[in-house]
Short mmCIF file of C-alpha atoms in Angstrom, two decimals:
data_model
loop_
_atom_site.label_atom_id
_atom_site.label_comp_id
_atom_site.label_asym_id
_atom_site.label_seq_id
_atom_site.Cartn_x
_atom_site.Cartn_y
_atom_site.Cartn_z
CA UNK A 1 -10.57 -53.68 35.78
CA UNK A 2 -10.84 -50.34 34.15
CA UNK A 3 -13.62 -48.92 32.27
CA UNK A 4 -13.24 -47.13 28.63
CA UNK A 5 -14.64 -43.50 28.81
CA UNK A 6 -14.66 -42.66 24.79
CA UNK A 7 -14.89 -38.29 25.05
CA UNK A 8 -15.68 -36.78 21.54
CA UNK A 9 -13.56 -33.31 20.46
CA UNK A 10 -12.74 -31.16 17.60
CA UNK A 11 -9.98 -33.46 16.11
CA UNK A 12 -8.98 -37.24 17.21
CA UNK A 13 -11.33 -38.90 19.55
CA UNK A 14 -9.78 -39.21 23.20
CA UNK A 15 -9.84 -42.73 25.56
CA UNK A 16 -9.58 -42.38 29.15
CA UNK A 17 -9.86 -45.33 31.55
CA UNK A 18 -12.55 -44.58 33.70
CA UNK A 19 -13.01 -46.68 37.55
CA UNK A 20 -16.69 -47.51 37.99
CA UNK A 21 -17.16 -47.60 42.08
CA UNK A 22 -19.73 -50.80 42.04
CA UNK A 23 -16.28 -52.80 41.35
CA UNK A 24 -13.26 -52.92 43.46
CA UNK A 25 -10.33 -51.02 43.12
CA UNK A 26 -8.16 -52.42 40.44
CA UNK A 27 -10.72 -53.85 38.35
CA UNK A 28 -11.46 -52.88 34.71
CA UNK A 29 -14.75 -53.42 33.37
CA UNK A 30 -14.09 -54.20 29.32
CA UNK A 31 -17.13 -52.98 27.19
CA UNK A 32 -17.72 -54.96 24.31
CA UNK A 33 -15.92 -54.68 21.50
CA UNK A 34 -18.77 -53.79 19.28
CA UNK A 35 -20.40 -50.54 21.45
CA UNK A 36 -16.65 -49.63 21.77
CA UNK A 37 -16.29 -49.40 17.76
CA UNK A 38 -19.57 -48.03 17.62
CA UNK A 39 -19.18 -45.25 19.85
CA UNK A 40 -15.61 -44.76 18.54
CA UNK A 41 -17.42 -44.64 14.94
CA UNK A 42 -20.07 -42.19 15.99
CA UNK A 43 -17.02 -40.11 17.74
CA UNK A 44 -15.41 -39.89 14.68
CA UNK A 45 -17.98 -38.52 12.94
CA UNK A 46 -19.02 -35.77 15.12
CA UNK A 47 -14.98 -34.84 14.66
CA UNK A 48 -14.93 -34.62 11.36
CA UNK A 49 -18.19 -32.80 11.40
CA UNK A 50 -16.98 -30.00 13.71
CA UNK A 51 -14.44 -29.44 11.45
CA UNK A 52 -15.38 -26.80 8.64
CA UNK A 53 -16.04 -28.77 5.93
CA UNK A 54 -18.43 -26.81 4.22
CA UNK A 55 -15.24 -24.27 3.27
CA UNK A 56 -14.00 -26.71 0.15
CA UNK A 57 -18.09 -27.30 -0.59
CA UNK A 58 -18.15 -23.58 -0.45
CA UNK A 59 -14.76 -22.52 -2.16
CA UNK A 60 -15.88 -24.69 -5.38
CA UNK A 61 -19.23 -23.05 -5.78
CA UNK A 62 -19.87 -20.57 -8.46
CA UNK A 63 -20.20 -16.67 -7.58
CA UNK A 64 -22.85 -14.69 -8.88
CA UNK A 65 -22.81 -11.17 -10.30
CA UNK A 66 -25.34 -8.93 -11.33
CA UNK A 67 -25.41 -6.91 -14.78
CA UNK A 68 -27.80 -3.97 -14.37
CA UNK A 69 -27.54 -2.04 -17.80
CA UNK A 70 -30.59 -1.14 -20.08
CA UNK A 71 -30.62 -3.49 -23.25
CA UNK A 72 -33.82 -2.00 -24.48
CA UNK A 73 -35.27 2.06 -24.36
CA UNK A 74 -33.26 5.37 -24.94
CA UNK A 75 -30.35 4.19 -22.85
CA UNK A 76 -29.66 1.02 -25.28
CA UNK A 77 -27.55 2.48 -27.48
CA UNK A 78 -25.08 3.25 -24.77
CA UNK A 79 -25.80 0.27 -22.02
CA UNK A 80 -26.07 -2.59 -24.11
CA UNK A 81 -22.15 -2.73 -25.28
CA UNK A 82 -21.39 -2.27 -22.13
CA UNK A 83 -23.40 -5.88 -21.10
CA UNK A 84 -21.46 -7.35 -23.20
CA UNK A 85 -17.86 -6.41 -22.41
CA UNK A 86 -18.95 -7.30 -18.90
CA UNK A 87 -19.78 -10.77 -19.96
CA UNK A 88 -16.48 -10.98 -21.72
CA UNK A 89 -14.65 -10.35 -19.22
CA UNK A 90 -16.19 -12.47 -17.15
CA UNK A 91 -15.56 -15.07 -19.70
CA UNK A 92 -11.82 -14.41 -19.44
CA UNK A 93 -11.75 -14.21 -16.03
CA UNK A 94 -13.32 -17.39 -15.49
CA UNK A 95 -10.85 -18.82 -18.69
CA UNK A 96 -7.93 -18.06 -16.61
CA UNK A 97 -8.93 -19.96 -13.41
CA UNK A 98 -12.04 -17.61 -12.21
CA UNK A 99 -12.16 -15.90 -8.62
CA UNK A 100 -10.10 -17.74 -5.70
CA UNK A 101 -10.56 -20.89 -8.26
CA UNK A 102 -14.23 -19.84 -8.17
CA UNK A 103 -15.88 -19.46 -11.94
CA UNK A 104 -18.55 -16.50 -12.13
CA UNK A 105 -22.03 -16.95 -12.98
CA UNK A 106 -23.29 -13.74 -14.35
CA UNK A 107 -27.16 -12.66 -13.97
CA UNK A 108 -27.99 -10.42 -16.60
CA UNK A 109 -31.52 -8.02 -15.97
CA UNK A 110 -32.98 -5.39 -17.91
CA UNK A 111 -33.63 -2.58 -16.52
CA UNK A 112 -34.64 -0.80 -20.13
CA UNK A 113 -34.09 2.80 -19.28
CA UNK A 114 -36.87 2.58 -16.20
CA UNK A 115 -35.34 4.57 -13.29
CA UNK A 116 -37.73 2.92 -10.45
CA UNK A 117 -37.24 -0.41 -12.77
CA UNK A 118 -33.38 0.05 -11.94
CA UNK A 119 -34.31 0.07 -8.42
CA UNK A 120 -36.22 -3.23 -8.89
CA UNK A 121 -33.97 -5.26 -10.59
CA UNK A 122 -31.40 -4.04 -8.46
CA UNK A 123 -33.11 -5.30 -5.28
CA UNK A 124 -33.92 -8.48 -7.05
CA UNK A 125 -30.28 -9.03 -8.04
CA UNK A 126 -29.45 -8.77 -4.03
CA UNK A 127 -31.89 -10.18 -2.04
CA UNK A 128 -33.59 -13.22 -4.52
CA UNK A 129 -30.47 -13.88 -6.90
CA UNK A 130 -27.86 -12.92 -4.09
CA UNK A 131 -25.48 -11.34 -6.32
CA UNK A 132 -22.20 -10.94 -4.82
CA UNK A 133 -21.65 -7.73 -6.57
CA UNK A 134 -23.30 -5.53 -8.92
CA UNK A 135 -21.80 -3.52 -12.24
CA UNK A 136 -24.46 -1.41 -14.11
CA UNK A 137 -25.98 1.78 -14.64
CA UNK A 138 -25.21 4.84 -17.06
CA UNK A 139 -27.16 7.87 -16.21
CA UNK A 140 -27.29 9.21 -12.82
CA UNK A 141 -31.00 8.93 -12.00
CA UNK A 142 -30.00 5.34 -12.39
CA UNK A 143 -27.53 5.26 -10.14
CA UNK A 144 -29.63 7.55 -7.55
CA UNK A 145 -32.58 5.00 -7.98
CA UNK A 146 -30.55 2.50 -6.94
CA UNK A 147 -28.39 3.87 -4.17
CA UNK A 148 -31.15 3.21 -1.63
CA UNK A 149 -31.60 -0.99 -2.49
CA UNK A 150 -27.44 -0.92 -2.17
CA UNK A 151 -27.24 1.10 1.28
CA UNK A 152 -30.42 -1.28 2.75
CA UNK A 153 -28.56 -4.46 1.81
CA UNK A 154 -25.74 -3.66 1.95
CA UNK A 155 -24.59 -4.53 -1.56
CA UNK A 156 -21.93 -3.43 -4.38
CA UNK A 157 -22.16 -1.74 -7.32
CA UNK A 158 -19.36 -0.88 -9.75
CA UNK A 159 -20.27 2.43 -11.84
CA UNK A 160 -18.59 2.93 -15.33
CA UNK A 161 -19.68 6.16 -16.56
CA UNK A 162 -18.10 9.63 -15.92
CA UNK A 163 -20.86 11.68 -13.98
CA UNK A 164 -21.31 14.59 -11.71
CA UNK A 165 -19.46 13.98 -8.81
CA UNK A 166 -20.87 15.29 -5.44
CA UNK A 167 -21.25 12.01 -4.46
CA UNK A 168 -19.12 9.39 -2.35
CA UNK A 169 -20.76 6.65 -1.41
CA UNK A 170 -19.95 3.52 0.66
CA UNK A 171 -21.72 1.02 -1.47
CA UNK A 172 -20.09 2.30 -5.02
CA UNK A 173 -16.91 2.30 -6.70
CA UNK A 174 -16.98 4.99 -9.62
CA UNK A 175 -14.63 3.86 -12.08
CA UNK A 176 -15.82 6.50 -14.64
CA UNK A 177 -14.87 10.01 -14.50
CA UNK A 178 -15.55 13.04 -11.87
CA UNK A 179 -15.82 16.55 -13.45
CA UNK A 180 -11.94 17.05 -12.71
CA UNK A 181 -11.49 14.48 -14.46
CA UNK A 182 -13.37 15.42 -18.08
CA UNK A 183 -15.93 18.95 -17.37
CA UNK A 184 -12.93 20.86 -16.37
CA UNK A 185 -10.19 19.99 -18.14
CA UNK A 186 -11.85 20.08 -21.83
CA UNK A 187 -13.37 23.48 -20.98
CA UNK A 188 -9.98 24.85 -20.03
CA UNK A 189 -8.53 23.05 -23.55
CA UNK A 190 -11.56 25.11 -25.71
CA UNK A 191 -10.23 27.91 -23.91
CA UNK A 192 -7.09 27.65 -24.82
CA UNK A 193 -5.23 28.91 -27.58
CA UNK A 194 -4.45 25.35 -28.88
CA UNK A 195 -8.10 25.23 -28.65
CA UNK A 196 -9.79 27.55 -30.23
CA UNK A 197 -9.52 30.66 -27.38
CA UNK A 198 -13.84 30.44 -27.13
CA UNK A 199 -14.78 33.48 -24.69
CA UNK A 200 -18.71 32.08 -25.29
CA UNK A 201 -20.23 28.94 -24.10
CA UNK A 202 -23.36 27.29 -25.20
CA UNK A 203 -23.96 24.44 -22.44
CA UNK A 204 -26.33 21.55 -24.13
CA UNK A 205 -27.74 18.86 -21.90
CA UNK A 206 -30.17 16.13 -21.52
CA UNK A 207 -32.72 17.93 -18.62
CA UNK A 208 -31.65 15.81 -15.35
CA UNK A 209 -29.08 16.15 -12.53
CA UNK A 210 -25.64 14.94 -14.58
CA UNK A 211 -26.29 17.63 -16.76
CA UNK A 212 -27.69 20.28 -14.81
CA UNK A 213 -24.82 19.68 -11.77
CA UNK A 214 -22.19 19.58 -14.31
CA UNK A 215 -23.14 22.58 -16.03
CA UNK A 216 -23.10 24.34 -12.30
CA UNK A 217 -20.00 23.55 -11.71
CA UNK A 218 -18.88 24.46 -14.74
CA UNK A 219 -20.29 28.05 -14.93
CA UNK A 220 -18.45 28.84 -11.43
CA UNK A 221 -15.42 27.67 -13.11
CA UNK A 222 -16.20 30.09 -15.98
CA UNK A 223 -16.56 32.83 -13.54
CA UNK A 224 -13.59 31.81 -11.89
CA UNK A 225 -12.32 32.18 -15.64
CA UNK A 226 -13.94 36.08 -16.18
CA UNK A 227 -16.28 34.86 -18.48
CA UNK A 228 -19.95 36.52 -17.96
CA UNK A 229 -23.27 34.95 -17.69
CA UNK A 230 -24.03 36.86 -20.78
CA UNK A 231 -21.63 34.65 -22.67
CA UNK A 232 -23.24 31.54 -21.40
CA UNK A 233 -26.38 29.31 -22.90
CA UNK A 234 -27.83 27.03 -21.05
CA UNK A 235 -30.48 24.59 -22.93
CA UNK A 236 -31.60 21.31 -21.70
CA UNK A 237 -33.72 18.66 -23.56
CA UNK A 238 -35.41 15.64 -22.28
CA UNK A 239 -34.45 12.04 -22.66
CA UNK A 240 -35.56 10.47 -26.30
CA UNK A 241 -35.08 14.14 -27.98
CA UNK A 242 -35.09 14.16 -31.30
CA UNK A 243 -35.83 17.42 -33.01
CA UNK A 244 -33.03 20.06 -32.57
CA UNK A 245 -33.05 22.03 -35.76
CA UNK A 246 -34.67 25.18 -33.16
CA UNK A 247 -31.38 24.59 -31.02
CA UNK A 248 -28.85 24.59 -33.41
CA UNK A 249 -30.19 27.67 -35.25
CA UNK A 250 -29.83 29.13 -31.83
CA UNK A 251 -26.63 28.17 -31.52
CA UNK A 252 -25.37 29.63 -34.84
CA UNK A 253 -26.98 32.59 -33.52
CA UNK A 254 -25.10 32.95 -30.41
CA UNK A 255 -22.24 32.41 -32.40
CA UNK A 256 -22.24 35.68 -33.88
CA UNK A 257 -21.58 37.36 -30.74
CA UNK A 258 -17.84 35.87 -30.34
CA UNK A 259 -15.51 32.92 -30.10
CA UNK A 260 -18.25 30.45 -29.41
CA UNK A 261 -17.99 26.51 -27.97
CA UNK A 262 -20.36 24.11 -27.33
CA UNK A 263 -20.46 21.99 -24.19
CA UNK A 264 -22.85 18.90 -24.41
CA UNK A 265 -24.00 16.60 -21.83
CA UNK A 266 -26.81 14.75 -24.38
CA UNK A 267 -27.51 11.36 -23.38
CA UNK A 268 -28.23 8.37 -24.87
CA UNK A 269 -29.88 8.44 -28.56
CA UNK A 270 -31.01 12.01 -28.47
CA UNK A 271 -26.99 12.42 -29.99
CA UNK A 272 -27.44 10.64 -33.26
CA UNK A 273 -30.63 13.60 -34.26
CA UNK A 274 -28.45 16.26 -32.72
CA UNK A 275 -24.95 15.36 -34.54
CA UNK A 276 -27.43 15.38 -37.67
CA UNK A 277 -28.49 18.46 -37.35
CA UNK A 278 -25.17 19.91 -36.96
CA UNK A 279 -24.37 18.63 -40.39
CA UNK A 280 -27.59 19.24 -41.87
CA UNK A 281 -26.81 22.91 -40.85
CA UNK A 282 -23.04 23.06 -41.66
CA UNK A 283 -22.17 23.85 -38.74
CA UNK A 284 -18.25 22.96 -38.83
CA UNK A 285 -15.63 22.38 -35.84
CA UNK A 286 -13.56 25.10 -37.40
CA UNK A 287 -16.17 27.25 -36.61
CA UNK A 288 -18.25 26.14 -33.58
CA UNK A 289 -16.42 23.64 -31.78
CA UNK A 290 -18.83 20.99 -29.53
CA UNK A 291 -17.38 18.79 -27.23
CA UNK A 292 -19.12 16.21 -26.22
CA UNK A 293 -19.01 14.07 -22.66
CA UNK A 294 -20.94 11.40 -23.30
CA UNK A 295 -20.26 10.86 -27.45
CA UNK A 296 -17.84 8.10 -28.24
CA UNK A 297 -16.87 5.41 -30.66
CA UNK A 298 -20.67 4.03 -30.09
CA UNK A 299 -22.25 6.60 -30.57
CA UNK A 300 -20.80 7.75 -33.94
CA UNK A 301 -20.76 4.48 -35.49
CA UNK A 302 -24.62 4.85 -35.99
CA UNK A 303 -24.16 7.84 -38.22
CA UNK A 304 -22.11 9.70 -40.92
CA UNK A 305 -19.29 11.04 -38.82
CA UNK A 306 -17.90 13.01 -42.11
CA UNK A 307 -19.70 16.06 -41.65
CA UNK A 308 -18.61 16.32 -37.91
CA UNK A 309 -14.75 15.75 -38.34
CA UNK A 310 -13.02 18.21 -35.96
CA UNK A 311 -15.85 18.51 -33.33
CA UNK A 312 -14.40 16.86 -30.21
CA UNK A 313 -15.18 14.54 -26.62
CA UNK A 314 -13.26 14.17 -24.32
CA UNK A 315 -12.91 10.84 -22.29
CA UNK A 316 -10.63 8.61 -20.22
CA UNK A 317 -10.01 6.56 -23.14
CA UNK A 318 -10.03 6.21 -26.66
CA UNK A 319 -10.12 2.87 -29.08
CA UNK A 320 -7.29 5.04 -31.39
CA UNK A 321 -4.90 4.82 -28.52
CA UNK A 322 -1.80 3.43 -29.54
CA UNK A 323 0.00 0.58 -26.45
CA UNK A 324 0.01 -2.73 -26.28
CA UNK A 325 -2.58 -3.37 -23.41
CA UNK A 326 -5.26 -1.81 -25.75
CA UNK A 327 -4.02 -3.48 -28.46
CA UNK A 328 -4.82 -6.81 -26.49
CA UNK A 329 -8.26 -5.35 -25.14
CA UNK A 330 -9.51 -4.49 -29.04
CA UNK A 331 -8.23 -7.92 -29.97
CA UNK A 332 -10.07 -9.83 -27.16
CA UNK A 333 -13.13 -8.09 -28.08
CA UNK A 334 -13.38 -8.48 -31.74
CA UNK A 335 -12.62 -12.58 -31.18
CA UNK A 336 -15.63 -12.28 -28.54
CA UNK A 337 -17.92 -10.65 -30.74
CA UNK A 338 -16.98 -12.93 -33.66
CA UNK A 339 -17.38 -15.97 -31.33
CA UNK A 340 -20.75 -14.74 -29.70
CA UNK A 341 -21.86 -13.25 -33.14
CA UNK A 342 -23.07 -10.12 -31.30
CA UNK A 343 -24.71 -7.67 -33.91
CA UNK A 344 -22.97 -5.21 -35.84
CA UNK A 345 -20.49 -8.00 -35.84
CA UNK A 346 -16.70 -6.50 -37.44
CA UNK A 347 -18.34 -3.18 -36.67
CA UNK A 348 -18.46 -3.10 -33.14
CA UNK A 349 -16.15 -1.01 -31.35
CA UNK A 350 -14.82 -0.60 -28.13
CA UNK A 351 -14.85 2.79 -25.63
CA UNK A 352 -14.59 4.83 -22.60
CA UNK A 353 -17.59 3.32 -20.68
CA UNK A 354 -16.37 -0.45 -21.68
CA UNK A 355 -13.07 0.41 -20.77
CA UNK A 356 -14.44 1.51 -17.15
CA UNK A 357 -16.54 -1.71 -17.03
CA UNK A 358 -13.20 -3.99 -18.15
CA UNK A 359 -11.07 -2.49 -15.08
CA UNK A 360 -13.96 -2.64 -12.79
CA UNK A 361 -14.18 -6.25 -12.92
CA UNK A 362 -10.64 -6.80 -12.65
CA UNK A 363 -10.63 -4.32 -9.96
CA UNK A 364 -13.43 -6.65 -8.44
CA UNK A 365 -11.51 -9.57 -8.85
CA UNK A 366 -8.25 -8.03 -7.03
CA UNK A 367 -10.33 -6.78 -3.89
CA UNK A 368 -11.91 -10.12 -3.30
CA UNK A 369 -8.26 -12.28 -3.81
CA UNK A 370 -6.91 -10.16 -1.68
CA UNK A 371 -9.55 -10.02 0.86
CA UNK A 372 -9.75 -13.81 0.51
CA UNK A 373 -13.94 -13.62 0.51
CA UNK A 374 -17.09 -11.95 -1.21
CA UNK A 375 -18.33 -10.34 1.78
CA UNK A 376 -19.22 -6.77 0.77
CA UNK A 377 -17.50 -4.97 3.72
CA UNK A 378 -14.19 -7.00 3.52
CA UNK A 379 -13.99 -6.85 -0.43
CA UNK A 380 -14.31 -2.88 -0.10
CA UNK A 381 -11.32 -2.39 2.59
CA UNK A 382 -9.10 -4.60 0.09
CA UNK A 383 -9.79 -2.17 -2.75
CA UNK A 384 -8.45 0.61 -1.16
CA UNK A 385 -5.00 1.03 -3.57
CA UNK A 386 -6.00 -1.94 -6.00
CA UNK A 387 -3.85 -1.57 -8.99
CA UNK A 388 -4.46 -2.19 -12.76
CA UNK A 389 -2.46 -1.85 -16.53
CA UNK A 390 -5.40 -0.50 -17.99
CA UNK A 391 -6.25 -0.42 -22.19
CA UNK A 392 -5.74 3.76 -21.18
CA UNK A 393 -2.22 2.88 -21.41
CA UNK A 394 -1.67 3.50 -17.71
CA UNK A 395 -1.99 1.63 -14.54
CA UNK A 396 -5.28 2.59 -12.81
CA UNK A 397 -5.21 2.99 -8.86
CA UNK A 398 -8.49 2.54 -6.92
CA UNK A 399 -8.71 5.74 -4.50
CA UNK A 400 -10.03 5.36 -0.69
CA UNK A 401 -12.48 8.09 -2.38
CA UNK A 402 -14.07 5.30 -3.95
CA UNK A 403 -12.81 6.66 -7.46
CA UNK A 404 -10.22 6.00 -10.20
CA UNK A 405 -7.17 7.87 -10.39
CA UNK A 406 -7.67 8.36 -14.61
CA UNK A 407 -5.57 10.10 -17.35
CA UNK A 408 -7.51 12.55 -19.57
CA UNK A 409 -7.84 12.41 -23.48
CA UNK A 410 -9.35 14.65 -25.89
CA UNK A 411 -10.19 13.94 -29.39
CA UNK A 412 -10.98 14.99 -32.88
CA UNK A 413 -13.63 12.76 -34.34
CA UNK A 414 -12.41 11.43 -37.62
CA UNK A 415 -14.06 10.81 -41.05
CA UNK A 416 -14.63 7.06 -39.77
CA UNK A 417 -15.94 7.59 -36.52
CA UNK A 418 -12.80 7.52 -34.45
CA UNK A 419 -10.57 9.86 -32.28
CA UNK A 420 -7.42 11.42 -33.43
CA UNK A 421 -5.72 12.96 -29.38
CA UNK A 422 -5.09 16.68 -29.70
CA UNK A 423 -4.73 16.52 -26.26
CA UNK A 424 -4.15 14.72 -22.84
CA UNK A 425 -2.33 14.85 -19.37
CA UNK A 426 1.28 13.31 -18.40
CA UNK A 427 -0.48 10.46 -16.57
CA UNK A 428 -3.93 9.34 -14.34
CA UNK A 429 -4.90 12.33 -11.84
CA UNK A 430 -6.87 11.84 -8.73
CA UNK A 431 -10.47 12.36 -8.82
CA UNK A 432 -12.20 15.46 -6.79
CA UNK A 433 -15.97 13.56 -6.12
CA UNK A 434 -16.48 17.10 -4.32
CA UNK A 435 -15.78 19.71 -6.72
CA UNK A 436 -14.29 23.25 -5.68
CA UNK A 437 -15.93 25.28 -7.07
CA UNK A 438 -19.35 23.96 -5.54
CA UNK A 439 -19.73 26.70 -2.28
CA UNK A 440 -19.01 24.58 1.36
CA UNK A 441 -17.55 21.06 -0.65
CA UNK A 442 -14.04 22.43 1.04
CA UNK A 443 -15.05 21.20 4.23
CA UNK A 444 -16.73 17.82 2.87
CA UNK A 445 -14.35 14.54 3.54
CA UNK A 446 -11.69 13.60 1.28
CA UNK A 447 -11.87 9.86 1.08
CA UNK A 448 -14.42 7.37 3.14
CA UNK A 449 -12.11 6.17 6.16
CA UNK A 450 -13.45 9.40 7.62
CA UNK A 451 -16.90 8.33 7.06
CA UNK A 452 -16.65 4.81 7.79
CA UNK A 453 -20.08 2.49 6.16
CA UNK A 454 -22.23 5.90 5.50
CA UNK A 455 -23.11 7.41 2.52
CA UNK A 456 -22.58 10.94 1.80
CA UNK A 457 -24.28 12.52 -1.27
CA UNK A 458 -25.18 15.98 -0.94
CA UNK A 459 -27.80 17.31 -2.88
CA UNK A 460 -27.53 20.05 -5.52
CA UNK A 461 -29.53 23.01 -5.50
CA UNK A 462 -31.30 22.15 -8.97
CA UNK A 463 -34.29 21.58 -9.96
CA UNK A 464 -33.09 18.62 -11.51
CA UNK A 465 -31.27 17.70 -8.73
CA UNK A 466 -34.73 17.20 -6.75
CA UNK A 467 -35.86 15.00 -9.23
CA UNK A 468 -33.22 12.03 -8.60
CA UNK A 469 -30.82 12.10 -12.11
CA UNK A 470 -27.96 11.78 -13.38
#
């Protein structure tokens, strides 16, 4: 008789007759029937094992993503709307069937306007929460605190705020603006005849590297223009400032020597003292235009915006804008801040900086459908060319330069705190993270196939460039 040989596989166990020797030819030794359905049992088992179960275990569980934005210190005032559109979105994301039928699980830190704190909470986000991405930060030295924890792990981080540029990074998507982008482009409109024709510029900043990098770039571009270091100011103020009645009465001065504009790069609260002392001096937009990069609907709806109708920002977006993607955006928000009874309730509004957040998730979202998993190297490769109908009123492509392709805006600020457009492009343009008017940045790479998992962020020149900023 023949011997049963039961041989275990991936798949269906397999039954081979099997001739013991001690027996003569012909003769099958039967096992029993109950080791032969117990090793059959156990065969089974080790199958079904081999098989990768743990993918549907997996697929089902929630995915975790970090929100790295300060809720408390100077920076709160900007960073803390931006928290919340995040979790919003995340709440209609997860509404709508969540991440490869994954819902998202956001973990919320606060950083509260601590640079090295950044850097903290972003390495706890990676390495002890295990975030699968990260969206946060506002200033630059924020960013620059963090870059390190991201490159180490190896992590994500979506940033939402327009900022110097100079910088291309592996481990970030910028989905605010580079100086192409906002800088140039409203310096060229106050130069302009349809804006104002200034031939002087009085550059006002918070005192770290967004600032200070921007301004660079923009006084080569005003020598590229014929305009003389003679006709440009350059102030800078730290973070929390709050007295600039000294500042503007130097600006009024400067004024009298010709066609003046301001340019400012404040940051966080330091506008609402500054925006108060323009009125409290009557200094008017028909007179001394400022235009502001990092002044929007927030901002303004702490304070009187009457005595500063005219004066101007310029951004990427504007709540004012007129199409019916926006239209959806402002109405999604208002129902979430009525539902979640966030403060300032039927006051809140929506801006740039939100916007950027809004798309960057969705962007997120895209890369990781498309890429089919969270891992951070797989998820960047599917970005490349992700697509989105942004609240902008145009559809949003994510650059192999790890930037936005974004439509510019300028606008008037109104009696109520909004933006009329006096100005804006056909459609999105592509960013320039390496500006050309920075000396050697022609020779720099234009997108980060040719730097495959580096980073590349040269350095500035400025003092405030040494001492990591935005």
């Amino acid at each position: 008789m023949a011997a049963w040989k039961v041989s275990a596989g991936i798949g269906l166990a397999k039954i081979s007759p099997v001739r013991n020797p001690a027996h003569p030819p012909g003769t099958l030794i039967l096992m029993k029937r109950r080791k032969l359905l117990k090793i059959i049992s156990l065969t089974a088992c080790l199958a079904i094992a081999a098989i990768p179960s743990f993918t549907k275990a997996e697929s089902s569980e929630p995915i975790k993503v970090g929100i790295l934005h300060s809720l408390s210190g100077t920076m709160a005032i900007s960073e803390t709307s931006l928290k919340d559109v995040a979790l919003m979105t995340i709440e209609e994301i997860n509404k709508n069937g969540g991440v490869m039928g994954r819902q998202i699980v956001p973990v919320v830190v606060d950083p509260a306007s601590n640079w090295p704190l950044f850097a903290e909470k972003a390495r706890q986000l990676l390495s002890q929460d295990k975030v699968a991405v990260v969206f946060g930060c506002w200033t630059s030295v924020s960013r620059k605190s963090v870059l390190p924890v991201f490159e180490e792990l190896n992590g994500l981080l979506f940033y939402p705020v327009q900022y110097e540029g100079e910088e291309m990074q592996k481990n970030v998507f910028y989905t605010g603006a580079a100086p192409n982008q906002q800088a140039i482009p409203a310096v060229e409109y106050l130069m302009s005849k349809e804006g104002g024709g200034a031939k002087r510029f009085f550059l006002l900043g918070t005192d770290y590297v967004y600032p200070r990098t921007t301004n660079k770039i923009l006084r080569a571009f005003l020598h590229a223009k014929g305009v003389q270091d003679a006709d440009i100011a350059e102030v800078y103020t730290p973070f929390g400032h709050s007295d600039y009645q000294t500042i503007v009465n130097d600006i009024k001065k400067f004024a009298q020597g010709g066609k003046t504009a301001v340019v400012s790069t404040i940051n966080g609260d330091s506008n609402v003292p500054f925006y108060k002392e323009l009125g409290n001096q009557g200094i008017k937009a028909t007179d001394v235009p400022v235009v502001a990069f990092s002044v929007g609907e927030e901002e303004l709806r702490g304070i009187d915006a009457r005595p500063l109708v005219g004066h101007l920002a310029a951004w990427n977006y504007f709540m004012s804008l007129r199409n019916p993607v926006n239209e959806a955006f402002k109405k999604e928000w208002a129902a979430y801040v009525q539902e979640h009874n966030l403060p300032g309730g039927n006051k809140r509004v929506t801006n740039d900086p939100m916007e950027a957040t809004y798309v960057g998730i969705h962007m997120w979202k895209q890369a990781v459908e498309k890429a089919g998993t969270t891992d951070v190297d797989k998820v960047i490769e599917a970005a490349y060319g992700q697509k989105f109908n942004a609240p902008c009123g145009f559809e949003l492509e994510l650059d192999a330069n790890h930037h936005l392709h974004k439509p510019v805006f300028i606008g008037e600020i109104r009696p109520d705190g909004q933006f009329s457009i006096v100005w804006k492009t056909k459609g999105p343009i592509r960013a320039q993270p390496w500006s050309p008017y920075i000396p050697g940045n022609e020779s720099k790479p234009d997108h980060l196939a040719a730097i495959p998992l580096q980073a590349v962020d040269h350095a500035t020149d400025t003092a405030a460039a040494r001492d990591p900023g935005r």
